[in-house]
Coordinates of C-alpha atoms in Angstrom, one line a residue:
Chain A
M1 CA -0.1 0.2 -0.3
L2 CA 2.9 2.2 0.8
Y3 CA 4.7 1.3 -2.2
R4 CA 2.2 3.2 -5.1
E5 CA 2.7 5.9 -7.8
A6 CA -0.2 7.2 -7.7
G7 CA -0.1 11.1 -8.0
Q8 CA 3.1 11.5 -9.2
F9 CA 2.9 13.1 -12.7
K10 CA 5.5 13.7 -14.7
A11 CA 5.9 16.7 -16.5
S12 CA 8.6 16.1 -18.7
Y13 CA 10.5 13.9 -20.5
Q14 CA 13.4 14.4 -18.3
E15 CA 11.3 12.9 -15.3
D16 CA 10.4 10.0 -17.4
A17 CA 13.5 8.9 -18.4
Q18 CA 15.0 8.9 -14.5
I19 CA 16.5 6.0 -13.3
F20 CA 13.9 5.4 -11.0
P21 CA 10.4 6.7 -12.2
I22 CA 8.9 6.0 -8.9
R23 CA 9.4 8.4 -5.7
Q24 CA 9.4 5.4 -3.1
D25 CA 12.2 3.8 -5.5
R26 CA 14.6 6.8 -5.3
V27 CA 13.6 7.4 -1.4
G28 CA 14.8 3.8 -1.2
F29 CA 17.9 4.2 -2.9
I30 CA 19.3 6.6 -1.5
A31 CA 18.4 5.3 2.2
L32 CA 20.0 2.0 1.0
L33 CA 23.3 3.9 -0.3
A34 CA 23.2 5.8 3.5
F35 CA 23.0 2.5 5.0
F36 CA 25.9 1.0 3.3
F37 CA 28.0 4.1 3.6
V38 CA 27.8 5.2 7.2
V39 CA 25.6 2.7 9.2
V40 CA 27.3 -0.4 8.0
P41 CA 31.0 0.6 8.9
M42 CA 30.1 1.2 12.4
I43 CA 28.1 -1.7 13.1
A44 CA 29.9 -4.4 11.3
N45 CA 32.9 -6.1 12.9
Q46 CA 36.1 -6.5 10.8
Y47 CA 35.6 -10.0 9.5
W48 CA 32.4 -9.2 8.0
L49 CA 33.9 -5.9 6.4
Q50 CA 37.2 -7.8 5.4
A51 CA 35.8 -11.0 4.7
I52 CA 32.0 -10.8 3.0
L53 CA 31.1 -6.9 2.3
T54 CA 34.0 -5.8 0.2
P55 CA 34.5 -9.1 -1.9
V56 CA 30.4 -9.1 -2.5
L57 CA 31.3 -5.2 -4.0
I58 CA 34.2 -6.5 -5.9
F59 CA 32.5 -9.4 -7.5
S60 CA 29.3 -7.3 -8.3
L61 CA 31.7 -5.4 -9.8
A62 CA 33.3 -7.9 -12.3
A63 CA 29.7 -9.3 -12.8
L64 CA 28.5 -6.1 -13.6
G65 CA 31.6 -6.0 -16.2
L66 CA 30.7 -9.3 -17.5
N67 CA 26.6 -8.3 -17.6
I68 CA 27.7 -5.3 -19.8
L69 CA 28.9 -8.1 -22.4
T70 CA 27.1 -10.8 -21.8
G71 CA 23.6 -9.1 -20.9
Y72 CA 23.8 -6.6 -22.6
A73 CA 25.2 -6.6 -25.7
G74 CA 24.8 -10.8 -26.2
Q75 CA 28.2 -11.9 -26.2
L76 CA 29.1 -14.7 -24.2
S77 CA 32.8 -14.6 -22.4
L78 CA 34.5 -16.9 -20.0
G79 CA 37.7 -14.5 -20.1
S80 CA 36.4 -12.2 -17.0
A81 CA 38.8 -13.4 -14.6
A82 CA 41.9 -12.8 -17.3
F83 CA 40.8 -9.4 -17.7
M84 CA 40.5 -8.9 -13.8
A85 CA 44.1 -10.1 -13.8
V86 CA 45.3 -7.5 -16.4
G87 CA 43.6 -4.7 -14.4
A88 CA 45.5 -6.0 -11.2
F89 CA 48.7 -6.4 -13.0
A90 CA 48.9 -3.1 -14.5
T91 CA 47.6 -0.8 -11.7
Y92 CA 50.3 -2.9 -9.8
N93 CA 52.9 -2.0 -12.3
F94 CA 51.8 1.4 -12.7
M95 CA 51.7 1.8 -9.0
L96 CA 55.5 0.3 -8.7
R97 CA 56.8 2.0 -11.8
I98 CA 55.6 5.7 -11.8
D99 CA 56.5 7.4 -8.9
G100 CA 54.0 9.2 -6.9
I101 CA 51.3 8.3 -9.1
P102 CA 47.9 8.6 -7.3
F103 CA 46.0 5.5 -6.7
L104 CA 43.1 6.0 -8.3
V105 CA 44.7 7.1 -11.3
A106 CA 46.7 4.1 -11.5
V107 CA 43.4 2.0 -11.4
V108 CA 41.5 3.5 -14.2
L109 CA 44.9 2.7 -16.2
G110 CA 44.9 -0.3 -15.5
G111 CA 41.2 -0.8 -16.2
L112 CA 42.3 0.9 -19.7
C113 CA 44.6 -1.5 -20.0
A114 CA 42.4 -4.5 -19.6
A115 CA 40.1 -2.7 -22.1
G116 CA 42.6 -2.8 -24.2
V117 CA 43.1 -6.8 -24.1
G118 CA 39.4 -6.9 -24.1
I119 CA 39.4 -5.2 -27.6
L120 CA 42.0 -7.6 -28.8
F121 CA 40.3 -10.9 -27.5
G122 CA 37.1 -9.2 -29.0
L123 CA 37.8 -9.6 -32.3
P124 CA 36.6 -12.8 -33.0
S125 CA 33.3 -11.9 -31.9
L126 CA 33.3 -9.9 -35.5
R127 CA 33.2 -13.5 -37.1
I128 CA 31.8 -16.1 -34.2
K129 CA 28.8 -16.2 -32.5
G130 CA 27.1 -17.8 -29.1
F131 CA 29.1 -20.8 -27.6
Y132 CA 31.4 -20.7 -30.2
L133 CA 32.8 -17.1 -28.9
A134 CA 32.6 -18.1 -25.4
V135 CA 35.2 -20.8 -26.5
A136 CA 37.7 -18.3 -28.1
T137 CA 37.2 -15.8 -25.1
L138 CA 38.3 -19.2 -23.1
A139 CA 41.8 -18.7 -25.3
A140 CA 42.3 -15.2 -23.3
Q141 CA 41.5 -16.8 -20.1
F142 CA 44.7 -19.5 -20.4
F143 CA 47.1 -17.1 -22.4
I144 CA 46.7 -14.1 -20.2
V145 CA 47.5 -15.7 -17.5
W146 CA 50.4 -17.8 -19.0
V147 CA 51.4 -14.6 -19.9
L148 CA 51.7 -13.3 -16.4
V149 CA 53.3 -16.4 -15.1
K150 CA 55.9 -16.5 -18.1
F151 CA 57.1 -13.3 -17.9
P152 CA 58.4 -12.4 -14.3
W153 CA 58.7 -8.8 -15.7
F154 CA 54.8 -8.7 -14.5
S155 CA 55.4 -9.5 -11.0
N156 CA 58.3 -7.3 -10.7
Y157 CA 60.4 -10.8 -10.8
S158 CA 58.9 -12.0 -7.3
S159 CA 59.2 -15.9 -6.9
S160 CA 56.2 -17.7 -7.7
G161 CA 54.7 -14.4 -9.4
V162 CA 53.3 -13.5 -6.3
I163 CA 52.4 -9.3 -6.4
T164 CA 51.7 -7.7 -2.9
A165 CA 49.8 -4.5 -3.1
Q166 CA 51.4 -1.6 -2.0
E167 CA 49.7 0.8 0.7
I168 CA 46.5 2.8 -1.0
N169 CA 47.6 6.4 -0.1
I170 CA 44.8 9.1 -1.6
L171 CA 45.6 12.7 -1.0
G172 CA 47.8 11.8 2.4
F173 CA 44.8 9.7 3.7
A174 CA 46.1 6.0 4.3
F175 CA 43.4 3.5 3.6
N176 CA 44.9 0.4 5.5
T177 CA 42.1 -0.8 7.6
P178 CA 39.2 -2.7 7.0
E179 CA 36.4 0.2 7.2
T180 CA 38.7 2.3 5.2
K181 CA 39.0 -0.3 2.3
Y182 CA 35.8 -0.8 2.1
L183 CA 34.0 2.5 2.0
L184 CA 36.6 2.6 -1.0
T185 CA 35.8 0.1 -2.6
L186 CA 32.1 1.0 -1.9
L187 CA 32.6 4.3 -3.6
V188 CA 34.4 3.0 -6.9
V189 CA 31.4 0.0 -7.3
T190 CA 28.5 2.6 -7.0
V191 CA 30.1 5.0 -9.0
L192 CA 30.6 2.0 -11.7
A193 CA 27.3 0.9 -11.4
L194 CA 25.6 4.1 -11.7
A195 CA 27.8 5.3 -14.9
A196 CA 26.7 1.7 -16.1
K197 CA 23.1 2.4 -15.4
N198 CA 23.4 5.5 -17.3
M199 CA 25.4 4.3 -20.5
V200 CA 22.3 1.1 -20.5
R201 CA 19.7 3.4 -20.9
S202 CA 21.0 6.3 -23.6
T203 CA 21.8 5.3 -27.2
T204 CA 25.1 3.4 -26.0
G205 CA 22.9 0.5 -24.3
R206 CA 20.4 0.3 -26.9
K207 CA 22.8 -0.2 -29.3
W208 CA 24.6 -3.4 -27.3
M209 CA 21.2 -4.3 -27.3
A210 CA 20.0 -3.7 -30.8
V211 CA 23.1 -6.1 -31.8
R212 CA 22.4 -8.7 -29.1
D213 CA 18.3 -9.0 -30.1
M214 CA 18.5 -8.7 -33.8
D215 CA 22.4 -8.0 -35.6
V216 CA 20.7 -7.9 -38.9
A217 CA 18.2 -5.4 -37.9
A218 CA 20.7 -3.3 -36.1
E219 CA 22.9 -3.3 -39.1
V220 CA 20.4 -1.8 -41.3
I221 CA 19.3 0.9 -39.4
G222 CA 23.1 1.9 -39.3
I223 CA 24.5 0.3 -36.5
R224 CA 27.9 -0.5 -37.1
L225 CA 28.2 -3.9 -35.4
M226 CA 32.0 -4.2 -35.2
R227 CA 32.2 -0.9 -33.6
T228 CA 29.8 -2.1 -30.7
K229 CA 30.6 -5.4 -30.2
L230 CA 34.4 -3.6 -29.7
Q231 CA 33.4 -1.0 -27.4
A232 CA 31.5 -3.7 -25.3
F233 CA 34.2 -5.8 -24.9
A234 CA 36.2 -2.8 -24.1
V235 CA 33.6 -1.3 -21.3
S236 CA 33.0 -5.0 -20.2
S237 CA 37.1 -5.2 -19.8
F238 CA 37.4 -2.0 -18.0
Y239 CA 35.0 -2.7 -15.1
C240 CA 36.8 -6.3 -14.7
G241 CA 39.9 -4.2 -14.7
V242 CA 39.1 -2.3 -12.1
A243 CA 37.3 -5.2 -10.4
G244 CA 40.4 -6.8 -10.2
A245 CA 42.5 -4.3 -9.0
L246 CA 40.7 -3.9 -6.2
Y247 CA 40.7 -7.3 -6.2
A248 CA 44.4 -6.9 -5.2
Y249 CA 44.5 -3.9 -3.1
T250 CA 41.1 -3.5 -0.6
Y251 CA 40.7 -7.2 -0.5
L252 CA 43.5 -9.9 -0.9
G253 CA 46.3 -7.5 -0.7
T254 CA 48.9 -10.5 -2.4
V255 CA 47.6 -11.9 -5.7
E256 CA 48.9 -14.6 -8.3
P257 CA 48.3 -14.8 -12.0
E258 CA 47.1 -18.6 -10.7
G259 CA 44.5 -16.9 -8.3
F260 CA 42.5 -15.8 -11.5
N261 CA 41.8 -18.7 -13.0
L262 CA 38.8 -20.7 -15.0
D263 CA 36.8 -21.3 -11.7
L264 CA 37.0 -17.6 -11.3
S265 CA 35.5 -16.8 -14.8
F266 CA 32.4 -19.8 -14.1
K267 CA 32.2 -18.2 -10.6
I268 CA 31.2 -14.7 -12.1
L269 CA 29.5 -15.8 -14.8
F270 CA 27.0 -18.1 -12.1
M271 CA 26.8 -15.1 -10.4
I272 CA 25.4 -13.1 -13.5
I273 CA 23.2 -16.3 -14.4
I274 CA 21.7 -16.7 -11.0
G275 CA 21.6 -12.6 -10.5
G276 CA 20.0 -12.1 -13.9
V277 CA 21.7 -11.7 -17.3
G278 CA 20.8 -8.1 -18.8
S279 CA 20.4 -6.3 -15.1
I280 CA 22.5 -4.0 -13.4
L281 CA 21.0 -5.0 -9.8
G282 CA 21.0 -8.6 -11.1
S283 CA 24.8 -8.4 -10.9
F284 CA 24.8 -7.5 -7.2
L285 CA 22.3 -9.9 -6.3
G286 CA 24.3 -12.7 -8.1
A287 CA 27.4 -11.7 -6.4
A288 CA 25.7 -11.7 -3.3
F289 CA 24.2 -15.1 -3.3
I290 CA 27.7 -17.0 -4.4
V291 CA 29.4 -14.8 -2.0
L292 CA 27.0 -15.4 1.2
L293 CA 25.6 -18.7 0.2
P294 CA 28.6 -20.6 1.7
V295 CA 28.9 -18.4 4.7
F296 CA 25.5 -19.1 5.4
L297 CA 25.3 -22.6 4.8
N298 CA 28.3 -22.9 7.1
I299 CA 26.7 -21.7 10.2
F300 CA 23.4 -23.6 9.4
L301 CA 25.6 -26.9 8.8
H302 CA 27.6 -26.2 12.3
S303 CA 24.6 -25.4 14.2
F304 CA 22.3 -27.6 13.2
V305 CA 24.2 -31.0 11.8
G306 CA 27.4 -30.4 13.9
A307 CA 30.5 -31.6 13.8
A308 CA 29.2 -35.1 12.6
L309 CA 29.6 -34.4 8.7
P310 CA 32.7 -35.7 7.2
P311 CA 35.2 -33.1 6.4
G312 CA 34.3 -31.3 2.8
F313 CA 31.0 -32.1 3.2
G314 CA 29.9 -28.2 3.1
S315 CA 32.0 -27.5 0.2
N316 CA 30.6 -30.1 -1.9
L317 CA 26.9 -29.7 -0.8
E318 CA 27.6 -25.8 -1.5
L319 CA 28.7 -27.7 -5.6
M320 CA 25.5 -29.2 -5.5
I321 CA 23.5 -26.4 -4.6
F322 CA 25.1 -24.1 -6.8
G323 CA 24.6 -26.8 -9.9
G324 CA 21.0 -27.0 -9.1
L325 CA 20.2 -23.7 -8.6
I326 CA 22.0 -22.7 -11.9
I327 CA 19.7 -25.5 -13.9
F328 CA 16.6 -24.4 -12.2
F329 CA 17.1 -20.7 -13.2
L330 CA 18.4 -21.5 -16.5
I331 CA 14.9 -23.3 -16.8
V332 CA 12.7 -21.5 -15.1
E333 CA 13.7 -17.9 -14.8
P334 CA 16.5 -17.1 -17.2
H335 CA 16.2 -13.7 -16.0
G336 CA 17.2 -14.2 -12.5
M337 CA 16.9 -13.1 -8.9
A338 CA 16.4 -9.8 -10.6
R339 CA 13.4 -11.0 -12.3
L340 CA 11.9 -12.0 -9.5
W341 CA 12.2 -9.0 -7.5
Q342 CA 11.1 -7.0 -10.6
I343 CA 7.8 -9.2 -10.6
G344 CA 7.9 -8.8 -6.5
K345 CA 7.3 -5.1 -7.1
E346 CA 4.9 -5.4 -9.9
K347 CA 2.7 -7.3 -7.7
L348 CA 3.3 -4.9 -4.9
R349 CA 2.1 -2.0 -6.5
L350 CA -1.2 -3.7 -7.1
W351 CA -1.6 -5.1 -3.6
P352 CA -3.9 -5.7 -2.0
F353 CA -6.4 -5.3 -4.8
P354 CA -4.7 -6.8 -7.7
H355 CA -8.2 -6.1 -10.2
Chain B
M1 CA 9.5 3.5 -72.4
M2 CA 7.4 6.2 -74.4
M3 CA 4.5 4.4 -72.8
N4 CA 5.9 4.5 -69.0
D5 CA 7.1 8.0 -69.6
M6 CA 3.3 9.1 -70.4
A7 CA 2.3 7.1 -67.5
Q8 CA 4.0 8.5 -65.2
E9 CA 3.4 12.4 -66.6
A10 CA -0.5 11.0 -66.2
V11 CA 0.3 9.9 -62.4
A12 CA 2.2 13.4 -61.4
A13 CA -0.6 15.4 -62.8
G14 CA -3.8 13.5 -61.6
G15 CA -2.8 12.6 -58.3
G16 CA -2.6 15.5 -56.9
R17 CA 1.0 15.2 -55.0
K18 CA 3.8 16.7 -56.3
I19 CA 6.1 13.3 -57.6
G20 CA 9.6 14.6 -58.5
E21 CA 13.3 13.7 -60.1
V22 CA 14.3 10.4 -59.7
I23 CA 16.3 9.9 -56.9
L24 CA 17.2 6.2 -57.3
D25 CA 18.2 4.4 -60.3
L26 CA 18.7 0.8 -61.0
Q27 CA 21.0 0.2 -63.9
N28 CA 20.8 -3.6 -65.1
I29 CA 21.2 -5.1 -61.9
S30 CA 22.5 -8.6 -61.3
L31 CA 23.1 -10.7 -58.6
R32 CA 24.2 -14.0 -58.2
F33 CA 24.5 -16.8 -55.3
G34 CA 27.4 -19.0 -56.5
G35 CA 25.4 -20.6 -59.4
V36 CA 22.2 -19.4 -58.6
K37 CA 20.8 -16.0 -60.4
A38 CA 18.5 -14.6 -57.7
L39 CA 18.6 -11.5 -60.0
T40 CA 19.0 -11.1 -63.8
D41 CA 19.5 -7.4 -65.3
I42 CA 16.8 -5.5 -63.9
S43 CA 16.2 -1.9 -64.1
F44 CA 14.2 0.2 -62.7
D45 CA 14.0 3.7 -61.4
V46 CA 12.1 5.4 -58.2
R47 CA 10.7 9.2 -58.3
K48 CA 11.1 11.4 -55.2
H49 CA 7.5 11.4 -53.2
E50 CA 6.0 8.1 -55.0
I51 CA 5.1 4.5 -53.5
R52 CA 6.5 2.5 -56.0
A53 CA 5.8 -1.5 -55.7
I54 CA 7.1 -4.7 -56.5
I55 CA 5.4 -7.8 -56.6
G56 CA 5.7 -11.2 -58.4
P57 CA 5.4 -15.1 -56.9
N58 CA 7.4 -16.3 -54.3
G59 CA 11.0 -16.8 -54.8
A60 CA 11.0 -13.4 -57.8
G61 CA 14.0 -12.0 -56.0
K62 CA 11.9 -9.2 -54.8
S63 CA 13.5 -9.4 -51.1
S64 CA 16.8 -9.7 -53.0
M65 CA 15.9 -6.4 -54.6
L66 CA 15.3 -4.1 -51.3
N67 CA 18.5 -6.2 -50.0
V68 CA 20.3 -4.9 -52.8
I69 CA 18.5 -1.6 -52.1
N70 CA 19.8 -1.1 -48.8
G71 CA 23.4 -2.5 -49.2
V72 CA 23.0 -6.2 -47.8
Y73 CA 23.5 -7.9 -50.7
H74 CA 26.3 -6.4 -53.5
P75 CA 25.2 -6.8 -56.9
Q76 CA 27.7 -8.3 -59.6
E77 CA 26.6 -6.3 -62.4
G78 CA 25.0 -3.2 -62.8
R79 CA 25.0 0.5 -61.5
I80 CA 22.5 2.1 -58.8
V81 CA 22.7 5.9 -58.4
F82 CA 20.7 7.5 -55.2
H83 CA 20.3 11.0 -55.4
G84 CA 22.2 11.5 -58.0
E85 CA 25.5 10.0 -56.8
E86 CA 26.9 6.7 -58.6
R87 CA 26.7 4.0 -55.4
K88 CA 30.2 2.5 -54.5
E89 CA 30.9 -0.5 -52.1
M90 CA 28.8 -0.3 -49.8
E91 CA 27.6 -1.8 -46.4
P92 CA 24.1 -0.9 -44.7
Y93 CA 25.4 1.7 -42.1
M94 CA 26.1 3.7 -45.3
A95 CA 22.7 3.5 -46.9
A96 CA 21.2 4.2 -43.6
S97 CA 23.4 7.0 -43.2
Q98 CA 22.0 7.7 -46.4
G99 CA 18.4 8.2 -45.7
I100 CA 17.0 4.7 -46.4
A101 CA 15.4 2.6 -43.6
R102 CA 13.4 -0.3 -44.4
T103 CA 10.9 -3.0 -42.4
F104 CA 11.4 -6.7 -42.4
Q105 CA 9.4 -9.6 -43.7
N106 CA 9.7 -11.2 -40.6
I107 CA 9.2 -8.9 -38.1
A108 CA 13.0 -7.7 -36.9
L109 CA 12.6 -5.8 -33.7
F110 CA 14.4 -6.0 -30.8
K111 CA 12.8 -8.1 -28.6
G112 CA 14.0 -7.3 -25.0
M113 CA 13.6 -4.0 -25.6
S114 CA 10.6 -1.4 -25.2
V115 CA 8.4 0.4 -28.1
L116 CA 10.2 3.4 -26.9
D117 CA 13.4 2.0 -26.7
N118 CA 13.2 0.4 -30.6
I119 CA 11.9 3.4 -31.7
M120 CA 14.8 5.9 -30.1
T121 CA 16.9 3.1 -31.4
G122 CA 15.4 3.5 -34.7
R123 CA 16.8 7.4 -34.5
H124 CA 20.2 6.7 -33.2
M125 CA 22.3 7.9 -36.7
K126 CA 21.3 11.5 -35.4
M127 CA 22.6 11.4 -31.9
N128 CA 26.3 11.8 -31.7
A129 CA 26.3 12.2 -27.4
G130 CA 30.0 9.8 -26.6
L131 CA 30.6 7.1 -24.4
L132 CA 31.6 9.4 -21.5
S133 CA 29.1 11.9 -21.9
H134 CA 26.5 8.7 -21.9
M135 CA 28.1 7.4 -18.6
L136 CA 27.2 10.5 -17.0
Y137 CA 24.2 11.3 -18.9
F138 CA 24.7 14.9 -18.7
G139 CA 25.0 17.7 -21.1
R140 CA 25.3 16.6 -24.5
A141 CA 24.0 12.8 -24.0
Q142 CA 20.6 14.3 -21.5
K143 CA 20.1 17.0 -24.2
E144 CA 20.1 14.9 -26.8
E145 CA 18.2 12.1 -25.6
I146 CA 15.0 14.9 -24.6
E147 CA 15.1 16.6 -27.9
H148 CA 14.9 13.1 -29.8
R149 CA 12.3 11.8 -27.4
K150 CA 10.0 14.4 -28.6
K151 CA 10.6 13.5 -32.3
V152 CA 9.9 10.1 -31.8
E153 CA 6.8 10.7 -29.5
E154 CA 5.7 12.6 -32.8
V155 CA 6.1 9.2 -34.5
I156 CA 4.3 7.5 -32.0
D157 CA 1.5 10.0 -31.7
F158 CA 1.4 9.7 -35.7
L159 CA 1.0 5.8 -35.3
E160 CA -1.2 5.8 -32.7
I161 CA 1.0 3.5 -30.5
Q162 CA 0.8 6.1 -27.3
S163 CA -0.7 3.4 -25.3
I164 CA 2.0 0.8 -25.5
R165 CA 5.2 2.9 -25.6
K166 CA 6.4 1.4 -22.3
T167 CA 5.6 -2.1 -23.3
P168 CA 8.3 -4.5 -24.2
V169 CA 7.7 -5.4 -27.8
G170 CA 7.8 -9.4 -27.2
R171 CA 4.5 -9.4 -25.4
L172 CA 2.7 -6.9 -28.4
P173 CA 0.5 -8.9 -31.0
Y174 CA 1.7 -9.3 -34.6
G175 CA -0.3 -6.5 -36.0
L176 CA 1.3 -3.6 -33.5
Q177 CA 5.0 -5.5 -33.7
K178 CA 4.6 -4.3 -37.6
R179 CA 3.3 -0.8 -36.7
V180 CA 6.4 -0.4 -34.3
E181 CA 8.6 -1.5 -37.1
L182 CA 7.2 0.9 -39.2
A183 CA 8.0 3.8 -36.1
R184 CA 11.4 2.5 -35.6
A185 CA 12.3 2.6 -39.4
L186 CA 10.1 6.3 -39.4
A187 CA 12.3 7.5 -36.6
A188 CA 15.0 7.6 -38.7
D189 CA 13.6 10.6 -40.9
P190 CA 14.6 8.6 -44.1
D191 CA 14.0 10.0 -47.7
L192 CA 13.6 6.5 -48.7
L193 CA 11.4 3.8 -47.3
L194 CA 11.4 0.4 -47.8
L195 CA 8.5 -1.8 -46.5
D196 CA 9.1 -5.7 -46.9
E197 CA 5.3 -7.1 -46.9
P198 CA 3.7 -4.5 -44.5
M199 CA 0.9 -6.2 -44.9
A200 CA 1.2 -9.6 -44.7
G201 CA -0.6 -11.6 -41.9
M202 CA -2.6 -8.9 -41.0
N203 CA -6.8 -9.3 -41.0
V204 CA -8.6 -6.4 -42.9
E205 CA -8.9 -4.0 -40.0
E206 CA -5.4 -4.3 -39.7
K207 CA -4.4 -3.8 -43.4
Q208 CA -6.8 -1.0 -43.6
D209 CA -5.1 0.6 -40.7
M210 CA -1.5 -0.2 -42.4
C211 CA -2.3 1.2 -46.0
R212 CA -3.9 4.1 -44.2
F213 CA -0.3 5.0 -42.2
I214 CA 1.5 4.3 -45.2
L215 CA -0.5 6.7 -47.4
D216 CA 0.1 9.3 -44.4
V217 CA 3.7 9.0 -44.7
N218 CA 4.0 9.2 -48.1
D219 CA 1.9 12.3 -47.8
Q220 CA 2.7 14.4 -45.2
F221 CA 6.2 13.5 -44.8
G222 CA 6.8 13.8 -48.0
T223 CA 8.6 10.0 -47.6
T224 CA 9.5 7.7 -50.7
I225 CA 8.2 4.4 -50.1
V226 CA 9.5 1.0 -52.0
L227 CA 6.7 -1.6 -50.9
I228 CA 6.7 -5.6 -51.5
E229 CA 3.0 -6.9 -51.0
H230 CA 1.0 -9.6 -52.2
D231 CA -2.2 -8.3 -51.7
M232 CA -3.1 -7.1 -55.0
G233 CA -6.0 -4.9 -54.1
V234 CA -3.7 -2.9 -52.2
V235 CA -1.1 -2.7 -54.6
M236 CA -3.0 -1.6 -57.2
D237 CA -5.0 0.9 -54.7
I238 CA -1.9 2.6 -53.5
S239 CA 1.0 2.5 -55.6
D240 CA 1.6 4.6 -58.3
R241 CA 3.7 2.6 -60.3
V242 CA 4.8 -1.4 -59.9
V243 CA 7.2 -3.7 -60.9
V244 CA 6.7 -7.1 -61.5
L245 CA 9.5 -9.2 -61.5
D246 CA 9.3 -13.3 -61.9
Y247 CA 12.3 -15.8 -61.7
G248 CA 14.7 -12.9 -61.1
K249 CA 13.6 -11.2 -64.4
K250 CA 11.5 -8.0 -64.8
I251 CA 8.5 -8.5 -66.9
G252 CA 6.5 -5.5 -66.1
D253 CA 6.5 -2.1 -65.1
G254 CA 4.1 0.6 -65.1
T255 CA 1.0 2.2 -63.6
P256 CA -1.4 -0.2 -61.7
D257 CA -3.5 -0.1 -64.6
E258 CA -0.9 -1.1 -67.3
V259 CA 0.5 -3.8 -65.3
K260 CA -2.8 -5.4 -64.7
S261 CA -3.6 -5.7 -68.3
N262 CA 0.4 -6.7 -69.3
P263 CA -0.5 -10.4 -70.9
E264 CA 3.0 -10.9 -69.3
V265 CA 2.2 -10.3 -65.7
I266 CA -1.5 -11.8 -66.1
A267 CA -0.1 -15.1 -67.4
A268 CA 3.0 -15.4 -64.7
Y269 CA 1.2 -13.5 -61.6
L270 CA -2.6 -13.1 -61.7
G271 CA -3.2 -16.1 -63.5
T272 CA -4.8 -16.8 -66.7
S273 CA -8.7 -18.2 -67.0
H274 CA -8.5 -21.4 -69.1

């Protein structure tokens, strides 16, 4: 009953094209931002900030990147983790080799490097589609990790290829506690998520979706397929690259090339399948779900079943649940949890008098 | 040839609308796919402001003809002159930027997008804001979005689809989808509009609506229209001149009346009484 748009008239096209056309949504979104920016750092303990909320945000950003490419532009990719690796290692090298470079500039440059590599590995998309393209991007996954291991220059000749993130320092303020790292991550993710939303509601996004839905018609109304697909690859890889940089700097602190393996790429793909293909919100829901499920599963198993379980049972059960859910979502709701949320909102608008 | 010229003058004089100079001239077009000859030595022209129909039995090469005009297929022989300029090697997006828009025989809408977004996409050629501006959704991007939304709303009003503007096109019935496709083509402000069977699969009322829209577009926007249609009643009623194709060859060209009485056309397409 509270969620009703009656009486909210839109008098201009500008008002009609808002991100949240319904006032309750706008208020809700601002409240949510305030909660995560102000309340969470005060109430959450270090474990939650460092081991749960920060990775959720970083994976959301990576999922968002993949969602731009797969969900909006319709190009399947299995190379997300590799693009994250490019972002992480490029940022590391910029920080290392350029004296006094501001952290955020290094992150953006790292993202741009990832975008360049993304364009390179997006070139096959001009000729091949769907499943075959996924296999071509698989080449990116293995090739990039191989390059980072093979050439020790990228990890500054450290043994075993591990890089240790330098301290983050922005305008003299050191980001070295879980709270500050969490806030920095949240800020970057919020800005990039809003930018993504803006892109998909303007011509850029409409071109991506046109190519996804019907490429012949898109070409005939004057969309240049090559440029549009490569642009999607570039933007997507940029997002993944920034996510990779944050993964190294605000989450783990030390990373190695093998950390960005195919498993991570699949994990990001599962996030968008469960969260919602072609939805900004879905990227966040999917990432939160996949990071949080093992945590809750663990708590559940420990408190209800106790120590009687064989070791490894929890992680196997987790895989089974993921597998089952992915099949479930692909069959029942291909647009994922974001679509469920949307259906819920539509029902709520009419509740309690649906006729 | 003389007959044709006289007929055009007659149409120009009698129609009340100003039919102007030739804007599209196709000369000796031949198109082959390997050994299959889709089009053989076809020549015809399209004059500004007219409604030009292409008819013919299934497989006659009508859709191939449209694909040649908007650059999807590249004919092996022949010249295409559009707006007085001979066309070189061309891609579909170049045809679009020269002002050629089209609809498809099987609806080719962007199924995951709303009606409004589909039509806005049709207008993208007129929008120049860059990626960064879109990311910020500020300044030029926002200004363009609003300015072009106005134009798009005019098209929406014109085709009477106001009530469905936020509906995803996948949910619409067939007749409305056809109309949205026409809207998307119109949003580009085309000089030349190619319609591939705009009335296929429609009932009588929907056909009447579509005829009205086509005539209104032609009349109010001055758009030149080339259309493929199987409904002879419609073709004979709304078109100024008709080209008849059969097995990739041109077998007739002229006003509807001339075509109707052409014995070759009757034999190939309209049917003979035995």
